XYZ file of N, CA and C in Angstrom:
720
model
N 10.949 -2.411 33.843
C 10.423 -2.189 32.501
C 11.582 -2.100 31.511
N 11.516 -2.892 30.439
C 12.592 -2.897 29.461
C 12.542 -1.649 28.596
N 13.648 -1.439 27.881
C 13.714 -0.282 26.988
C 12.628 -0.381 25.911
N 12.431 -1.607 25.387
C 11.393 -1.806 24.374
C 10.019 -1.488 24.941
N 9.780 -1.908 26.197
C 8.502 -1.623 26.833
C 8.274 -0.129 26.992
N 9.344 0.590 27.378
C 9.208 2.039 27.526
C 8.930 2.699 26.179
N 9.595 2.203 25.137
C 9.376 2.761 23.802
C 7.943 2.520 23.335
N 7.425 1.316 23.573
C 6.052 1.003 23.186
C 5.059 1.879 23.945
N 5.315 2.075 25.243
C 4.438 2.915 26.045
C 4.463 4.353 25.550
N 5.659 4.835 25.206
C 5.790 6.203 24.708
C 5.070 6.353 23.363
N 5.159 5.305 22.534
C 4.491 5.352 21.227
C 2.981 5.434 21.404
N 2.438 4.611 22.312
C 0.988 4.622 22.531
C 0.524 5.962 23.086
N 1.322 6.554 23.969
C 0.969 7.855 24.527
C 0.996 8.930 23.442
N 1.993 8.853 22.562
C 2.079 9.796 21.450
C 0.857 9.672 20.541
N 0.457 8.426 20.221
C -0.690 8.217 19.352
C -1.975 8.730 19.997
N -2.103 8.536 21.311
C -3.281 9.060 22.006
C -3.326 10.583 21.924
N -2.177 11.214 22.129
C -2.124 12.673 22.059
C -2.413 13.165 20.644
N -1.825 12.478 19.653
C -2.046 12.852 18.255
C -3.518 12.698 17.889
N -4.109 11.611 18.327
C -5.521 11.369 18.054
C -6.386 12.482 18.639
N -6.088 12.887 19.876
C -6.865 13.946 20.520
C -6.685 15.269 19.795
N -5.446 15.610 19.451
C -5.172 16.894 18.815
C -5.810 16.998 17.429
N -5.879 15.894 16.704
C -6.445 15.927 15.359
C -7.962 15.771 15.365
N -8.475 15.032 16.345
C -9.900 14.734 16.341
C -10.759 15.988 16.544
N -10.317 16.906 17.415
C -11.120 18.101 17.687
C -11.291 18.972 16.445
N -10.199 19.382 15.764
C -10.411 20.181 14.543
C -11.098 19.385 13.444
N -10.880 18.072 13.400
C -11.536 17.252 12.383
C -13.039 17.239 12.588
N -13.473 17.186 13.845
C -14.902 17.227 14.146
C -15.512 18.547 13.692
N -14.785 19.648 13.894
C -15.257 20.967 13.460
C -15.369 21.014 11.941
N -14.370 20.467 11.247
C -14.370 20.478 9.779
C -15.553 19.685 9.238
N -15.755 18.476 9.775
C -16.850 17.635 9.289
C -18.213 18.246 9.626
N -18.323 18.818 10.826
C -19.579 19.454 11.201
C -19.885 20.649 10.325
N -18.872 21.451 10.032
C -19.077 22.624 9.172
C -19.463 22.209 7.761
N -18.821 21.143 7.258
C -19.135 20.663 5.911
C -20.585 20.178 5.837
N -21.061 19.529 6.894
C -22.436 19.055 6.932
C -23.421 20.218 6.895
N -23.098 21.286 7.626
C -23.953 22.477 7.628
C -23.960 23.130 6.240
N -22.779 23.211 5.627
C -22.676 23.841 4.312
C -23.458 23.064 3.251
N -23.574 21.748 3.428
C -24.294 20.922 2.457
C -25.730 21.396 2.254
N -26.337 21.881 3.320
C -27.745 22.273 3.245
C -27.950 23.623 2.573
N -26.887 24.363 2.377
C -27.025 25.698 1.786
C -25.779 26.024 0.980
N -25.556 25.273 -0.062
C -24.363 25.464 -0.874
C -24.769 25.669 -2.329
N -24.056 26.536 -3.003
C -24.342 26.779 -4.413
C -23.897 25.572 -5.232
N -24.496 25.422 -6.404
C -24.185 24.265 -7.246
C -22.703 24.210 -7.597
N -22.086 25.343 -7.777
C -20.681 25.374 -8.160
C -19.737 24.930 -7.057
N -20.201 25.014 -5.799
C -19.334 24.649 -4.678
C -19.668 23.285 -4.064
N -20.663 22.598 -4.620
C -21.094 21.320 -4.057
C -19.962 20.295 -4.072
N -19.207 20.247 -5.171
C -18.105 19.288 -5.268
C -17.029 19.585 -4.229
N -16.808 20.869 -3.957
C -15.797 21.251 -2.965
C -16.201 20.777 -1.574
N -17.468 20.959 -1.219
C -17.957 20.510 0.080
C -17.857 18.982 0.182
N -18.213 18.294 -0.906
C -18.106 16.831 -0.921
C -16.665 16.388 -0.699
N -15.727 17.109 -1.321
C -14.314 16.765 -1.175
C -13.841 16.971 0.266
N -14.327 18.031 0.915
C -13.971 18.293 2.306
C -14.480 17.168 3.199
N -15.735 16.773 2.999
C -16.308 15.692 3.805
C -15.592 14.376 3.552
N -15.328 14.086 2.287
C -14.675 12.827 1.937
C -13.287 12.738 2.555
N -12.521 13.828 2.434
C -11.179 13.839 3.010
C -11.203 13.733 4.523
N -12.147 14.434 5.160
C -12.245 14.382 6.611
C -12.631 13.006 7.118
N -13.568 12.363 6.425
C -13.994 11.029 6.847
C -12.884 10.009 6.671
N -12.101 10.136 5.617
C -10.987 9.202 5.408
C -9.914 9.393 6.480
N -9.645 10.628 6.847
C -8.689 10.881 7.916
C -9.200 10.300 9.228
N -10.506 10.425 9.458
C -11.105 9.857 10.665
C -10.890 8.342 10.707
N -11.081 7.661 9.571
C -10.884 6.211 9.513
C -9.422 5.847 9.807
N -8.488 6.638 9.281
C -7.066 6.359 9.526
C -6.734 6.512 11.003
N -7.257 7.565 11.630
C -7.016 7.768 13.059
C -7.572 6.608 13.879
N -8.768 6.156 13.534
C -9.376 5.035 14.240
C -8.514 3.788 14.091
N -8.015 3.548 12.873
C -7.193 2.363 12.626
C -5.876 2.429 13.394
N -5.263 3.600 13.436
C -4.003 3.764 14.173
C -4.189 3.485 15.653
N -5.264 3.999 16.227
C -5.509 3.784 17.645
C -5.829 2.328 17.935
N -6.602 1.703 17.071
C -6.947 0.301 17.279
C -5.704 -0.572 17.191
N -4.845 -0.316 16.206
C -3.617 -1.097 16.073
C -2.754 -0.959 17.315
N -2.648 0.253 17.831
C -1.865 0.481 19.042
C -2.424 -0.320 20.213
N -3.765 -0.347 20.342
C -4.395 -1.099 21.429
C -4.178 -2.603 21.271
N -4.283 -3.096 20.042
C -4.089 -4.523 19.806
C -2.654 -4.946 20.089
N -1.709 -4.092 19.715
C -0.308 -4.410 19.959
C 0.002 -4.446 21.452
N -0.747 -3.687 22.240
C -0.505 -3.633 23.682
C -1.268 -4.714 24.437
N -2.118 -5.467 23.731
C -2.980 -6.443 24.389
C -2.507 -7.866 24.130
N -2.862 -8.749 25.042
C -2.678 -10.174 24.816
C -3.783 -10.613 23.848
N -3.425 -11.229 22.696
C -4.456 -11.628 21.727
C -5.589 -12.437 22.346
N -5.280 -13.232 23.355
C -6.317 -14.053 23.992
C -7.364 -13.201 24.696
N -6.981 -11.986 25.091
C -7.902 -11.125 25.825
C -8.914 -10.429 24.925
N -8.611 -10.319 23.638
C -9.490 -9.567 22.731
C -10.110 -10.438 21.644
N -9.735 -11.716 21.598
C -10.240 -12.602 20.551
C -11.575 -13.213 20.938
N -12.515 -13.165 20.007
C -13.817 -13.778 20.204
C -14.300 -14.354 18.887
N -15.481 -14.927 18.873
C -16.070 -15.462 17.652
C -16.863 -14.347 16.961
N -16.385 -13.924 15.808
C -16.997 -12.812 15.071
C -17.718 -13.361 13.845
N -19.021 -13.115 13.740
C -19.789 -13.610 12.600
C -19.580 -12.663 11.421
N -18.855 -13.144 10.406
C -18.420 -12.277 9.316
C -19.571 -11.797 8.443
N -20.606 -12.614 8.272
C -21.741 -12.188 7.454
C -22.411 -10.954 8.019
N -22.565 -10.924 9.335
C -23.201 -9.771 9.981
C -22.348 -8.523 9.819
N -21.017 -8.686 9.953
C -20.107 -7.544 9.789
C -20.194 -7.009 8.370
N -20.225 -7.922 7.391
C -20.262 -7.494 5.998
C -21.571 -6.783 5.663
N -22.686 -7.314 6.150
C -23.977 -6.658 5.890
C -24.021 -5.265 6.512
N -23.482 -5.144 7.722
C -23.466 -3.844 8.398
C -22.641 -2.835 7.608
N -21.469 -3.280 7.130
C -20.610 -2.381 6.354
C -21.249 -2.041 5.011
N -21.908 -3.022 4.394
C -22.564 -2.770 3.112
C -23.672 -1.738 3.255
N -24.399 -1.804 4.369
C -25.454 -0.819 4.612
C -24.861 0.575 4.787
N -23.698 0.647 5.423
C -23.052 1.938 5.663
C -22.519 2.552 4.378
N -21.920 1.737 3.514
C -21.238 2.269 2.332
C -22.050 2.137 1.039
N -23.189 1.459 1.101
C -23.967 1.242 -0.114
C -24.390 2.529 -0.794
N -24.740 3.539 -0.004
C -25.155 4.815 -0.578
C -24.050 5.465 -1.398
N -22.811 5.378 -0.910
C -21.675 5.960 -1.640
C -21.464 5.256 -2.970
N -21.657 3.924 -2.979
C -21.511 3.178 -4.225
C -22.614 3.554 -5.211
N -23.834 3.685 -4.719
C -24.951 4.047 -5.601
C -24.786 5.456 -6.149
N -24.202 6.345 -5.349
C -23.959 7.713 -5.824
C -23.039 7.722 -7.046
N -22.178 6.713 -7.166
C -21.270 6.605 -8.305
C -21.817 5.658 -9.380
N -23.075 5.250 -9.226
C -23.737 4.354 -10.184
C -22.995 3.029 -10.320
N -22.461 2.518 -9.218
C -21.751 1.242 -9.224
C -22.698 0.116 -8.807
N -22.527 -1.045 -9.433
C -23.221 -2.232 -8.949
C -22.561 -2.643 -7.633
N -23.359 -2.903 -6.636
C -22.836 -3.186 -5.294
C -23.502 -4.461 -4.807
N -22.764 -5.565 -4.874
C -23.349 -6.873 -4.587
C -22.731 -7.486 -3.332
N -23.581 -8.142 -2.549
C -23.147 -8.782 -1.306
C -23.546 -10.251 -1.343
N -22.565 -11.133 -1.155
C -22.809 -12.569 -1.191
C -22.426 -13.180 0.160
N -23.424 -13.494 0.950
C -23.197 -14.086 2.273
C -23.886 -15.453 2.306
N -23.176 -16.527 2.624
C -23.786 -17.861 2.640
C -24.799 -18.016 3.768
N -25.689 -18.990 3.606
C -26.674 -19.252 4.651
C -25.992 -19.741 5.932
N -24.939 -20.539 5.770
C -24.198 -21.034 6.928
C -23.427 -19.892 7.580
N -23.536 -19.746 8.880
C -22.817 -18.693 9.583
C -21.322 -18.970 9.541
N -20.548 -17.914 9.325
C -19.090 -18.022 9.222
C -18.471 -17.209 10.354
N -17.767 -17.888 11.251
C -17.197 -17.230 12.425
C -15.672 -17.172 12.328
N -15.128 -15.995 12.589
C -13.681 -15.812 12.667
C -13.271 -15.678 14.126
N -12.114 -16.232 14.464
C -11.539 -16.024 15.792
C -10.722 -14.746 15.720
N -11.295 -13.646 16.164
C -10.661 -12.343 15.953
C -11.240 -11.312 16.908
N -10.658 -10.129 16.872
C -11.184 -8.999 17.618
C -12.267 -8.336 16.768
N -13.477 -8.183 17.266
C -14.564 -7.622 16.436
C -14.269 -6.214 15.932
N -13.577 -5.418 16.754
C -13.238 -4.064 16.302
C -12.287 -4.117 15.121
N -11.334 -5.035 15.183
C -10.364 -5.169 14.100
C -11.015 -5.598 12.805
N -11.935 -6.557 12.888
C -12.617 -7.035 11.686
C -13.429 -5.906 11.065
N -14.186 -5.185 11.885
C -14.998 -4.080 11.349
C -14.115 -3.012 10.708
N -12.988 -2.710 11.335
C -12.098 -1.681 10.810
C -11.520 -2.090 9.449
N -11.093 -3.337 9.341
C -10.517 -3.807 8.076
C -11.562 -3.803 6.974
N -12.735 -4.353 7.248
C -13.787 -4.440 6.232
C -14.186 -3.050 5.756
N -14.346 -2.117 6.677
C -14.706 -0.747 6.296
C -13.619 -0.126 5.420
N -12.354 -0.364 5.765
C -11.253 0.197 4.991
C -11.237 -0.368 3.571
N -11.450 -1.669 3.438
C -11.402 -2.293 2.119
C -12.552 -1.821 1.230
N -13.748 -1.716 1.797
C -14.892 -1.254 1.006
C -14.716 0.209 0.625
N -14.240 1.021 1.557
C -14.019 2.440 1.288
C -13.008 2.614 0.160
N -11.916 1.845 0.201
C -10.918 1.908 -0.871
C -11.527 1.517 -2.213
N -12.316 0.449 -2.215
C -12.908 -0.025 -3.466
C -13.797 1.047 -4.093
N -14.621 1.680 -3.279
C -15.507 2.732 -3.806
C -14.692 3.924 -4.303
N -13.690 4.281 -3.554
C -12.871 5.448 -3.912
C -12.199 5.267 -5.271
N -11.705 4.051 -5.549
C -10.905 3.842 -6.753
C -11.659 3.135 -7.874
N -12.982 3.043 -7.756
C -13.785 2.446 -8.828
C -14.733 3.503 -9.380
N -14.552 3.843 -10.644
C -15.368 4.879 -11.265
C -16.536 4.301 -12.056
N -16.433 3.047 -12.463
C -17.527 2.394 -13.182
C -17.408 0.883 -12.984
N -18.530 0.215 -13.182
C -18.507 -1.235 -13.037
C -19.138 -1.684 -11.735
N -18.423 -2.511 -10.987
C -19.045 -3.149 -9.831
C -18.074 -3.367 -8.684
N -18.681 -3.601 -7.520
C -17.952 -3.997 -6.314
C -18.691 -5.194 -5.735
N -17.970 -6.280 -5.544
C -18.558 -7.507 -5.010
C -17.955 -7.817 -3.648
N -18.816 -8.057 -2.666
C -18.400 -8.397 -1.317
C -18.845 -9.824 -1.022
N -17.951 -10.618 -0.433
C -18.329 -11.991 -0.131
C -17.624 -12.491 1.114
N -18.202 -13.536 1.683
C -17.694 -14.189 2.887
C -17.633 -15.683 2.605
N -16.620 -16.363 3.163
C -16.562 -17.803 2.947
C -15.536 -18.484 3.819
N -15.387 -19.799 3.579
C -14.414 -20.617 4.283
C -13.473 -21.254 3.268
N -12.218 -21.463 3.671
C -11.240 -22.139 2.823
C -10.211 -22.807 3.728
N -10.296 -24.116 3.806
C -9.358 -24.832 4.657
C -9.562 -24.482 6.120
N -8.477 -24.054 6.758
C -8.521 -23.742 8.182
C -8.794 -22.272 8.451
N -9.115 -21.521 7.423
C -9.388 -20.104 7.643
C -10.713 -19.688 7.013
N -11.185 -18.539 7.442
C -12.366 -17.901 6.867
C -11.920 -16.588 6.235
N -12.752 -16.027 5.384
C -12.304 -14.816 4.693
C -13.457 -13.874 4.385
N -13.082 -12.605 4.225
C -13.938 -11.585 3.627
C -13.209 -11.105 2.389
N -13.926 -11.055 1.267
C -13.299 -10.674 -0.002
C -14.007 -9.457 -0.586
N -13.220 -8.502 -1.060
C -13.751 -7.309 -1.731
C -13.123 -7.252 -3.117
N -13.956 -7.334 -4.149
C -13.472 -7.389 -5.532
C -14.104 -6.250 -6.321
N -13.281 -5.398 -6.914
C -13.810 -4.264 -7.674
C -13.273 -4.261 -9.096
N -13.925 -3.466 -9.958
C -13.495 -3.307 -11.348
C -12.905 -1.916 -11.545
N -12.188 -1.448 -10.548
C -11.648 -0.092 -10.570
C -10.348 0.045 -11.329
N -9.646 1.130 -11.012
C -8.450 1.482 -11.765
C -7.233 0.650 -11.383
N -7.352 -0.154 -10.329
C -6.211 -0.949 -9.890
C -5.299 -0.155 -8.975
N -4.348 -0.853 -8.393
C -3.429 -0.233 -7.433
C -2.032 -0.235 -8.009
N -1.392 0.920 -7.990
C -0.025 1.035 -8.482
C 0.906 0.143 -7.669
N 1.851 -0.551 -8.335
C 2.769 -1.429 -7.611
C 3.532 -0.731 -6.484
N 3.848 0.554 -6.655
C 4.586 1.271 -5.610
C 3.738 1.418 -4.352
N 2.418 1.572 -4.525
C 1.522 1.666 -3.375
C 1.396 0.313 -2.700
N 1.310 -0.749 -3.503
C 1.246 -2.092 -2.930
C 2.495 -2.412 -2.120
N 3.650 -1.932 -2.584
C 4.888 -2.201 -1.847
C 4.884 -1.501 -0.494
N 4.267 -0.326 -0.418
C 4.151 0.381 0.858
C 3.216 -0.393 1.781
N 2.088 -0.845 1.246
C 1.122 -1.585 2.055
C 1.693 -2.894 2.568
N 2.629 -3.483 1.801
C 3.199 -4.776 2.185
C 4.386 -4.634 3.128
N 4.899 -3.416 3.302
C 6.068 -3.213 4.146
C 5.655 -2.626 5.484
N 6.594 -2.597 6.414
C 6.324 -1.948 7.694
C 6.599 -0.466 7.503
N 5.582 0.264 6.989
C 5.770 1.664 6.602
C 6.028 2.568 7.793
N 5.930 2.026 9.005
C 6.178 2.861 10.182
C 7.662 3.158 10.336
N 8.509 2.416 9.602
C 9.944 2.628 9.709
C 10.464 3.136 8.372
N 10.954 4.348 8.339
C 11.530 4.887 7.123
C 10.535 5.693 6.320
N 11.004 6.746 5.644
C 10.117 7.612 4.871
C 9.755 7.004 3.523
N 8.567 7.337 3.032
C 8.138 6.911 1.705
C 7.632 8.102 0.902
N 7.985 9.287 1.302
C 7.543 10.531 0.669
C 6.027 10.572 0.603
N 5.478 11.216 -0.409
C 4.037 11.411 -0.485
C 3.257 10.155 -0.779
N 3.927 9.084 -1.234
C 3.198 7.880 -1.605
C 2.546 7.211 -0.410
N 3.030 7.478 0.789
C 2.490 6.785 1.968
C 1.013 7.060 2.178
N 0.540 8.231 1.727
C -0.867 8.561 1.939
C -1.784 7.615 1.176
N -1.295 7.023 0.083
C -2.108 6.100 -0.690
C -2.081 4.695 -0.115
N -0.943 4.284 0.449
C -0.807 2.919 0.921
C -1.081 2.714 2.387
N -1.239 3.786 3.144
C -1.333 3.648 4.589
C -2.604 2.911 5.017
N -3.721 3.109 4.295
C -4.953 2.423 4.670
C -4.818 0.917 4.562
N -4.309 0.443 3.421
C -4.092 -0.988 3.242
C -3.031 -1.503 4.205
N -2.000 -0.683 4.432
C -0.938 -1.096 5.353
C -1.450 -1.291 6.767
N -2.287 -0.381 7.230
C -2.877 -0.519 8.567
C -3.790 -1.737 8.636
N -4.567 -1.972 7.569
C -5.433 -3.152 7.536
C -4.595 -4.426 7.617
N -3.472 -4.451 6.908
C -2.598 -5.626 6.952
C -2.050 -5.868 8.344
N -1.589 -4.805 9.003
C -1.013 -4.954 10.339
C -2.058 -5.400 11.353
N -3.280 -4.880 11.235
C -4.350 -5.293 12.145
C -4.678 -6.769 11.927
N -4.747 -7.175 10.647
C -5.028 -8.586 10.346
C -3.938 -9.488 10.918
N -2.689 -9.102 10.745
C -1.585 -9.921 11.244
C -1.595 -10.013 12.761
N -2.008 -8.947 13.425
C -2.091 -8.978 14.886
C -3.141 -9.976 15.348
N -4.125 -10.265 14.488
C -5.173 -11.222 14.817
C -4.872 -12.598 14.217
N -3.577 -12.849 13.931
C -3.134 -14.120 13.355
C -3.723 -14.375 11.966
N -3.983 -13.285 11.257
C -4.513 -13.383 9.907
C -3.574 -12.776 8.898
N -4.066 -12.557 7.714
C -3.247 -11.902 6.694
C -4.138 -11.248 5.647
N -3.551 -10.321 4.915
C -4.233 -9.608 3.845
C -3.585 -10.022 2.529
N -4.407 -10.442 1.571
C -3.906 -10.867 0.265
C -4.492 -9.934 -0.793
N -3.620 -9.267 -1.545
C -4.067 -8.275 -2.527
C -3.612 -8.693 -3.925
N -4.552 -8.714 -4.859
C -4.251 -8.953 -6.270
C -4.840 -7.801 -7.062
N -4.011 -7.133 -7.853
C -4.495 -5.951 -8.561
C -3.858 -5.840 -9.940
N -4.683 -5.458 -10.918
C -4.215 -5.233 -12.276
C -4.651 -3.847 -12.714
N -3.708 -2.977 -13.099
C -4.077 -1.619 -13.519
C -5.150 -1.632 -14.605
N -6.161 -0.782 -14.429
C -7.269 -0.604 -15.364
C -8.177 -1.832 -15.486
N -7.999 -2.808 -14.629
C -8.857 -3.997 -14.629
C -9.603 -4.132 -13.308
N -8.870 -3.998 -12.202
C -9.521 -4.071 -10.909
C -8.630 -4.660 -9.834
N -9.205 -4.786 -8.646
C -8.464 -5.232 -7.474
C -9.299 -6.211 -6.671
N -8.638 -7.236 -6.176
C -9.283 -8.165 -5.259
C -8.466 -8.206 -3.975
N -9.125 -7.901 -2.863
C -8.465 -7.923 -1.558
C -9.207 -8.913 -0.674
N -8.449 -9.785 -0.043
C -9.047 -10.797 0.813
C -8.369 -10.769 2.175
N -9.164 -10.638 3.223
C -8.626 -10.742 4.574
C -8.944 -12.141 5.076
N -7.892 -12.875 5.441
C -8.033 -14.248 5.928
C -7.783 -14.270 7.430
N -8.678 -14.943 8.143
C -8.603 -15.003 9.600
C -8.819 -16.438 10.066
N -8.343 -16.774 11.272
C -8.550 -18.125 11.790
C -10.035 -18.454 11.908
N -10.374 -19.697 11.566
C -11.745 -20.174 11.670
C -12.049 -20.480 13.141
N -13.024 -19.802 13.695
C -13.357 -19.991 15.110
C -13.889 -21.387 15.399
N -14.333 -22.096 14.360
C -14.873 -23.435 14.581
C -13.787 -24.508 14.656
N -12.548 -24.126 14.345
C -11.438 -25.074 14.418
C -10.954 -25.130 15.862
N -11.073 -26.268 16.493
C -10.799 -26.372 17.922
C -9.353 -26.038 18.275
N -8.418 -26.411 17.406
C -7.008 -26.204 17.750
C -6.423 -24.995 17.044
N -7.246 -23.970 16.833
C -6.778 -22.797 16.097
C -5.607 -22.106 16.766
N -5.559 -22.160 18.097
C -4.483 -21.468 18.789
C -3.119 -22.049 18.473
N -3.094 -23.319 18.060
C -1.821 -23.967 17.768
C -1.447 -23.850 16.311
N -2.346 -23.266 15.482
C -2.107 -23.244 14.058
C -1.159 -22.140 13.630
N -0.994 -21.100 14.465
C -0.099 -19.993 14.130
C -0.671 -19.133 13.022
N 0.162 -18.234 12.466
C -0.297 -17.353 11.397
C -0.751 -18.132 10.190
N -1.702 -17.603 9.453
C -2.257 -18.264 8.286
C -1.251 -18.248 7.145
N -1.079 -19.393 6.514
C -0.149 -19.485 5.386
C -0.826 -18.994 4.131
N -0.005 -18.654 3.130
C -0.559 -18.179 1.855
C -1.257 -19.325 1.125
C-alpha cells in the first residue's frame, strides 16, 4: 500500500468517525426542534425555525462529505449508471417546493417531454441538485427560482436560476478552489456547499458552472456526460 493510499484510507476513516460523532447530536437537535414546533410561543417560532434550518443544512453537508469520500474511493465505472434527470428534478422540487412557497417565491420546473439521461452516480446527482436548490431558496428573498433540464452538445444539464442576492466573489473563489487544502477563515462556511457539489460533479466527469451578479441573481448549471452518447467514456471531462 502506497503512502497516498494510506493517507486516503485514513481520511475516509476520519470522515466516517466525524460523521458518526456529529450525526447523533444532530439527530437530537433536529428531533427536539420538531417537538418544540408543536408547542412554541409566537416570539420563539423564528428561533426554532433557525435551529431546524441550521441542523438540516449541516446534515446535507455531512451527507455530501461522505458521498464525496465514497466516490473518490470507487472506480467511476462501478458507480456510473443512466440517471433520468427529469425524475431527479421533480423529486427535489417536491421536497423543497414548500420552503419556496413559505417565502412567497415563484417556483417553476421545466422538464422536457424527451427523457434526459446522464451517465453518473444517482446519489451524486441527487446530492448536487438538492444542494443547488437549497442554496437558491436560502439566498432568494423575493422573485423566482427556475429549475430546468436539457441537452447541449455531448452533455446534459440541470440548471437552477434564481433572482436572489447573488454570490459574493470571495465565496465563489472558495467554491472554485480545492478548499480542503489551506484555511479560508469563516468564509468557508458559505462556499463549502457549492465546493462539495463541484467536487462531486468533477468525480462524475462533469462540471459546475456558476454565473452570479450581486442583487440580480445566480445561475448554476451542473453538466454531466450524456448517457446516450455511445463513446462517452472516451470523451473525458466536459469542456466549458
